[in-house]
Amino acid sequence: SEDLGTTFSEIATDKAGIASPNSTLVLGSDIPESALKAILEDAQRRSIEIVSPRSKNFQVQSLGIQGHQVTTGSKANDNTFILPLVGSFQLENLATAKAAFDLLISKHIIDNQQSFFGVSQVRWQGRMELIPGNPNWLLDAAHNTHAIAKITADLPKLAKDKEVAILLGLSDHNDLADLAPYLNKLGEATPCSIYLTSGFYRSIEPCEYISIFKNESSKVITLGNYKSAIDKLVSIYHSKENALIFVTGSLFLVGAARDYILLMANG
């Protein structure tokens, strides 16, 4: 926020600077109105063409924590591929990416098959990232209300037929007052236990925010340092079929937890 700004409008204005004058800018559909206004004003000022993705230009079958099966094209010329990104919001990103691909295809820079191959190979570390194992880990660096609302909407579908636990840690830059109602909804999204942790860079102690979950106190457990918390969760859930541990709340927690989980997995 020190570099980009503190409001959607300020951040959007800064990020719009990525586009060169007289170029083309592809905009996703999920942009707050204040940010969109700032981007459009900047585009007009610098003669930038705006392109928006076409909605419903592909069909999708959810594969749960494995991602999505996507079919695009006409019935006579279908193309089907796997998008290995988890979460319904990734489909908005796919639509935006496809609009960019279509521009590149029209200029003969890439072809359709190259675009499909690229999408099928994409990975996004720490953003609804699945690390398979016993248990399965799903890591998401949601640390603001907008992101937490999205994962809350998706969690019940992803958790279907699974035993779910949430490992949550917050950082000193989190606004607890803003996050409180969203974290409560996250805890209520699916039957699960919520484990609070700390010990990662810029973490705050769970005692500072455990009261957020006052209506779910019987399900909330404090485990302390994130490494010992992960060890504890492995001991609890490793023998349970279809267990899923969801790690979220802080970019710093997700980064540290990811390194530790992969270290454990690789022996």
Tab-separated table of C-alpha atoms in Angstrom:
chain	number	residue	atom	x	y	z
A	1	SER	CA	0.000	0.000	0.000
A	2	GLU	CA	2.956	2.339	0.533
A	3	ASP	CA	3.819	2.101	-3.167
A	4	LEU	CA	0.452	1.459	-4.799
A	5	GLY	CA	-1.918	3.501	-2.633
A	6	THR	CA	-4.583	2.698	-0.077
A	7	THR	CA	-7.792	2.885	-2.157
A	8	PHE	CA	-9.023	0.885	-5.162
A	9	SER	CA	-8.822	4.057	-7.252
A	10	GLU	CA	-5.202	4.797	-6.291
A	11	ILE	CA	-4.085	1.196	-6.803
A	12	ALA	CA	-5.892	0.946	-10.152
A	13	THR	CA	-4.311	4.173	-11.392
A	14	ASP	CA	-0.865	2.887	-10.490
A	15	LYS	CA	-1.400	-0.529	-12.064
A	16	ALA	CA	-2.917	0.961	-15.229
A	17	GLY	CA	0.492	2.522	-15.819
A	18	ILE	CA	1.671	-0.925	-16.942
A	19	ALA	CA	-0.131	-0.320	-20.248
A	20	SER	CA	1.794	1.767	-22.775
A	21	PRO	CA	0.170	4.730	-24.563
A	22	ASN	CA	-1.754	3.731	-27.719
A	23	SER	CA	-1.800	0.066	-26.639
A	24	THR	CA	-4.621	-2.371	-25.832
A	25	LEU	CA	-5.644	-3.208	-22.259
A	26	VAL	CA	-7.752	-6.256	-21.399
A	27	LEU	CA	-9.883	-5.713	-18.289
A	28	GLY	CA	-11.481	-8.408	-16.177
A	29	SER	CA	-15.130	-8.165	-15.186
A	30	ASP	CA	-14.576	-8.224	-11.430
A	31	ILE	CA	-13.249	-4.693	-10.941
A	32	PRO	CA	-14.701	-2.322	-8.304
A	33	GLU	CA	-16.481	0.676	-9.806
A	34	SER	CA	-14.072	3.244	-8.357
A	35	ALA	CA	-11.103	1.344	-9.789
A	36	LEU	CA	-12.774	0.925	-13.180
A	37	LYS	CA	-13.477	4.654	-13.364
A	38	ALA	CA	-9.813	5.464	-12.688
A	39	ILE	CA	-8.618	2.969	-15.316
A	40	LEU	CA	-11.012	4.237	-17.999
A	41	GLU	CA	-10.019	7.851	-17.359
A	42	ASP	CA	-6.343	6.931	-17.670
A	43	ALA	CA	-7.024	4.923	-20.839
A	44	GLN	CA	-8.817	7.827	-22.485
A	45	ARG	CA	-6.031	10.218	-21.529
A	46	ARG	CA	-3.335	7.971	-23.032
A	47	SER	CA	-5.304	6.625	-26.031
A	48	ILE	CA	-5.454	3.048	-24.743
A	49	GLU	CA	-8.031	0.697	-26.263
A	50	ILE	CA	-10.062	-1.224	-23.673
A	51	VAL	CA	-11.123	-4.804	-24.382
A	52	SER	CA	-13.472	-6.726	-22.094
A	53	PRO	CA	-13.809	-10.528	-22.045
A	54	ARG	CA	-16.906	-12.045	-23.545
A	55	SER	CA	-18.974	-13.864	-20.957
A	56	LYS	CA	-20.099	-17.476	-21.371
A	57	ASN	CA	-17.684	-18.199	-24.217
A	58	PHE	CA	-16.764	-21.561	-22.691
A	59	GLN	CA	-18.362	-24.396	-20.723
A	60	VAL	CA	-17.009	-25.559	-17.399
A	61	GLN	CA	-17.205	-28.703	-15.296
A	62	SER	CA	-15.857	-28.381	-11.770
A	63	LEU	CA	-13.291	-30.981	-10.716
A	64	GLY	CA	-13.304	-29.803	-7.095
A	65	ILE	CA	-9.832	-29.390	-5.644
A	66	GLN	CA	-8.353	-30.606	-8.951
A	67	GLY	CA	-9.518	-27.515	-10.868
A	68	HIS	CA	-11.891	-27.336	-13.849
A	69	GLN	CA	-12.510	-29.058	-17.152
A	70	VAL	CA	-13.062	-26.346	-19.759
A	71	THR	CA	-14.592	-26.716	-23.214
A	72	THR	CA	-14.416	-23.842	-25.662
A	73	GLY	CA	-15.402	-23.453	-29.320
A	74	SER	CA	-18.349	-24.638	-31.385
A	75	LYS	CA	-19.807	-28.145	-31.181
A	76	ALA	CA	-18.129	-28.936	-34.490
A	77	ASN	CA	-14.751	-27.777	-33.233
A	78	ASP	CA	-14.626	-28.257	-29.469
A	79	ASN	CA	-11.408	-27.865	-27.532
A	80	THR	CA	-11.305	-29.382	-24.049
A	81	PHE	CA	-8.535	-28.909	-21.510
A	82	ILE	CA	-7.955	-28.957	-17.759
A	83	LEU	CA	-7.522	-25.657	-15.920
A	84	PRO	CA	-5.571	-26.767	-12.818
A	85	LEU	CA	-6.582	-23.725	-10.767
A	86	VAL	CA	-9.061	-24.136	-7.922
A	87	GLY	CA	-11.953	-21.772	-7.180
A	88	SER	CA	-14.790	-20.331	-9.254
A	89	PHE	CA	-13.092	-16.909	-9.339
A	90	GLN	CA	-10.395	-18.488	-11.535
A	91	LEU	CA	-12.986	-18.658	-14.312
A	92	GLU	CA	-13.123	-14.852	-14.333
A	93	ASN	CA	-9.350	-14.880	-14.716
A	94	LEU	CA	-9.640	-17.453	-17.512
A	95	ALA	CA	-12.144	-15.277	-19.397
A	96	THR	CA	-9.760	-12.327	-19.132
A	97	ALA	CA	-6.803	-14.434	-20.259
A	98	LYS	CA	-8.811	-15.821	-23.183
A	99	ALA	CA	-9.629	-12.280	-24.337
A	100	ALA	CA	-5.900	-11.526	-24.328
A	101	PHE	CA	-5.178	-14.791	-26.179
A	102	ASP	CA	-7.768	-13.918	-28.839
A	103	LEU	CA	-5.976	-10.628	-29.472
A	104	LEU	CA	-2.633	-12.404	-29.834
A	105	ILE	CA	-4.189	-15.035	-32.111
A	106	SER	CA	-5.712	-12.316	-34.318
A	107	LYS	CA	-2.212	-10.873	-34.758
A	108	HIS	CA	-0.787	-14.354	-35.529
A	109	ILE	CA	1.520	-14.221	-32.499
A	110	ILE	CA	0.187	-17.486	-31.048
A	111	ASP	CA	-2.391	-20.036	-32.156
A	112	ASN	CA	-5.333	-21.649	-30.385
A	113	GLN	CA	-3.474	-24.807	-29.411
A	114	GLN	CA	-0.650	-22.835	-27.840
A	115	SER	CA	-3.143	-20.875	-25.745
A	116	PHE	CA	-4.863	-24.061	-24.535
A	117	PHE	CA	-1.534	-25.672	-23.692
A	118	GLY	CA	-0.435	-22.579	-21.781
A	119	VAL	CA	-3.607	-22.506	-19.692
A	120	SER	CA	-3.391	-26.226	-18.904
A	121	GLN	CA	0.148	-25.733	-17.550
A	122	VAL	CA	-0.520	-22.679	-15.391
A	123	ARG	CA	0.271	-22.802	-11.678
A	124	TRP	CA	-0.380	-20.138	-9.038
A	125	GLN	CA	1.623	-20.678	-5.892
A	126	GLY	CA	-0.286	-19.842	-2.731
A	127	ARG	CA	-3.564	-19.009	-4.491
A	128	MET	CA	-5.971	-21.886	-3.905
A	129	GLU	CA	-2.933	-24.113	-4.433
A	130	LEU	CA	-3.380	-27.823	-3.803
A	131	ILE	CA	-0.508	-29.767	-2.248
A	132	PRO	CA	-1.720	-33.380	-2.348
A	133	GLY	CA	-0.899	-35.840	0.385
A	134	ASN	CA	-2.219	-37.244	3.646
A	135	PRO	CA	-3.783	-34.882	4.425
A	136	ASN	CA	-4.374	-32.730	1.346
A	137	TRP	CA	-3.409	-29.079	1.812
A	138	LEU	CA	-5.141	-26.168	0.101
A	139	LEU	CA	-3.237	-22.888	0.469
A	140	ASP	CA	-4.776	-19.511	-0.246
A	141	ALA	CA	-3.167	-16.165	0.518
A	142	ALA	CA	-6.492	-14.384	1.030
A	143	HIS	CA	-5.738	-11.518	3.396
A	144	ASN	CA	-8.458	-8.964	2.635
A	145	THR	CA	-12.247	-8.936	2.713
A	146	HIS	CA	-12.647	-9.249	-1.067
A	147	ALA	CA	-10.512	-12.404	-1.280
A	148	ILE	CA	-11.926	-14.008	1.871
A	149	ALA	CA	-15.487	-13.509	0.591
A	150	LYS	CA	-14.580	-15.401	-2.585
A	151	ILE	CA	-13.040	-18.393	-0.848
A	152	THR	CA	-15.936	-18.495	1.625
A	153	ALA	CA	-18.333	-18.870	-1.302
A	154	ASP	CA	-16.264	-21.712	-2.778
A	155	LEU	CA	-15.351	-23.631	0.365
A	156	PRO	CA	-18.612	-25.606	0.805
A	157	LYS	CA	-18.319	-26.998	-2.741
A	158	LEU	CA	-14.633	-27.815	-2.363
A	159	ALA	CA	-15.247	-29.406	1.037
A	160	LYS	CA	-17.976	-31.758	-0.181
A	161	ASP	CA	-17.373	-35.306	1.120
A	162	LYS	CA	-14.215	-34.162	2.926
A	163	GLU	CA	-13.212	-33.651	6.526
A	164	VAL	CA	-12.059	-30.043	6.605
A	165	ALA	CA	-9.899	-28.048	8.991
A	166	ILE	CA	-8.801	-24.424	8.635
A	167	LEU	CA	-5.346	-23.243	9.704
A	168	LEU	CA	-5.611	-19.475	10.068
A	169	GLY	CA	-3.008	-16.863	10.903
A	170	LEU	CA	-3.175	-13.079	10.665
A	171	SER	CA	-0.485	-10.443	10.170
A	172	ASP	CA	0.011	-7.036	11.744
A	173	HIS	CA	-1.224	-5.292	8.589
A	174	ASN	CA	-4.654	-6.957	8.756
A	175	ASP	CA	-7.566	-4.709	9.738
A	176	LEU	CA	-9.304	-6.868	12.335
A	177	ALA	CA	-12.454	-4.750	12.424
A	178	ASP	CA	-12.952	-5.152	8.668
A	179	LEU	CA	-12.019	-8.838	8.619
A	180	ALA	CA	-14.128	-9.952	11.588
A	181	PRO	CA	-17.484	-10.556	9.843
A	182	TYR	CA	-15.787	-12.214	6.872
A	183	LEU	CA	-13.753	-14.561	9.051
A	184	ASN	CA	-16.894	-15.484	10.949
A	185	LYS	CA	-18.606	-16.391	7.675
A	186	LEU	CA	-15.559	-18.407	6.629
A	187	GLY	CA	-15.798	-20.405	9.840
A	188	GLU	CA	-19.495	-21.011	9.253
A	189	ALA	CA	-19.145	-21.931	5.568
A	190	THR	CA	-18.691	-25.643	6.241
A	191	PRO	CA	-18.483	-27.902	9.324
A	192	CYS	CA	-14.844	-27.771	10.399
A	193	SER	CA	-12.376	-27.003	13.153
A	194	ILE	CA	-10.455	-23.723	13.013
A	195	TYR	CA	-6.859	-23.755	14.236
A	196	LEU	CA	-5.238	-20.387	14.955
A	197	THR	CA	-1.490	-20.022	14.589
A	198	SER	CA	1.403	-17.543	14.686
A	199	GLY	CA	5.217	-17.567	14.589
A	200	PHE	CA	5.552	-16.485	10.960
A	201	TYR	CA	6.854	-13.082	9.778
A	202	ARG	CA	4.755	-10.158	11.081
A	203	SER	CA	2.264	-12.513	12.710
A	204	ILE	CA	0.000	-11.424	15.532
A	205	GLU	CA	-0.956	-13.683	18.404
A	206	PRO	CA	-4.311	-15.488	18.174
A	207	CYS	CA	-5.348	-14.013	21.530
A	208	GLU	CA	-5.739	-10.686	19.705
A	209	TYR	CA	-8.509	-11.961	17.441
A	210	ILE	CA	-9.907	-15.230	18.815
A	211	SER	CA	-12.933	-13.271	20.056
A	212	ILE	CA	-13.952	-12.837	16.409
A	213	PHE	CA	-15.104	-16.445	16.552
A	214	LYS	CA	-17.124	-16.101	19.751
A	215	ASN	CA	-20.110	-17.857	18.171
A	216	GLU	CA	-17.902	-20.779	17.125
A	217	SER	CA	-15.717	-21.051	20.236
A	218	SER	CA	-16.170	-24.813	20.575
A	219	LYS	CA	-14.534	-25.291	17.157
A	220	VAL	CA	-11.641	-22.822	17.547
A	221	ILE	CA	-8.282	-24.093	18.804
A	222	THR	CA	-5.023	-22.180	19.314
A	223	LEU	CA	-1.897	-24.099	18.334
A	224	GLY	CA	0.901	-21.518	18.538
A	225	ASN	CA	3.870	-21.624	16.141
A	226	TYR	CA	2.842	-22.537	12.593
A	227	LYS	CA	5.392	-25.366	12.298
A	228	SER	CA	4.174	-27.117	15.427
A	229	ALA	CA	0.604	-26.416	14.273
A	230	ILE	CA	1.256	-28.155	10.952
A	231	ASP	CA	2.904	-31.086	12.754
A	232	LYS	CA	-0.149	-31.360	14.996
A	233	LEU	CA	-2.574	-31.274	12.070
A	234	VAL	CA	-0.621	-33.995	10.282
A	235	SER	CA	-0.816	-36.189	13.391
A	236	ILE	CA	-4.581	-35.610	13.633
A	237	TYR	CA	-5.581	-35.929	9.982
A	238	HIS	CA	-2.989	-38.078	8.192
A	239	SER	CA	-4.951	-41.291	8.661
A	240	LYS	CA	-8.347	-39.778	7.870
A	241	GLU	CA	-9.693	-40.426	4.405
A	242	ASN	CA	-10.396	-37.295	2.314
A	243	ALA	CA	-9.024	-34.858	4.896
A	244	LEU	CA	-8.425	-31.314	3.610
A	245	ILE	CA	-6.501	-28.652	5.535
A	246	PHE	CA	-7.174	-25.127	4.312
A	247	VAL	CA	-4.369	-22.643	5.120
A	248	THR	CA	-5.212	-18.942	4.840
A	249	GLY	CA	-5.319	-15.477	6.436
A	250	SER	CA	-1.884	-14.068	5.624
A	251	LEU	CA	0.514	-13.994	2.695
A	252	PHE	CA	3.332	-14.580	5.160
A	253	LEU	CA	1.654	-17.607	6.737
A	254	VAL	CA	0.933	-19.197	3.369
A	255	GLY	CA	4.504	-18.660	2.169
A	256	ALA	CA	6.055	-20.066	5.344
A	257	ALA	CA	3.582	-22.957	5.590
A	258	ARG	CA	4.109	-23.860	1.940
A	259	ASP	CA	7.866	-24.156	2.422
A	260	TYR	CA	7.436	-26.282	5.537
A	261	ILE	CA	4.792	-28.593	4.037
A	262	LEU	CA	6.911	-29.199	0.925
A	263	LEU	CA	9.971	-29.818	3.099
A	264	MET	CA	8.029	-32.457	5.034
A	265	ALA	CA	6.689	-34.015	1.822
A	266	ASN	CA	10.168	-34.301	0.335
A	267	GLY	CA	11.543	-35.922	3.457
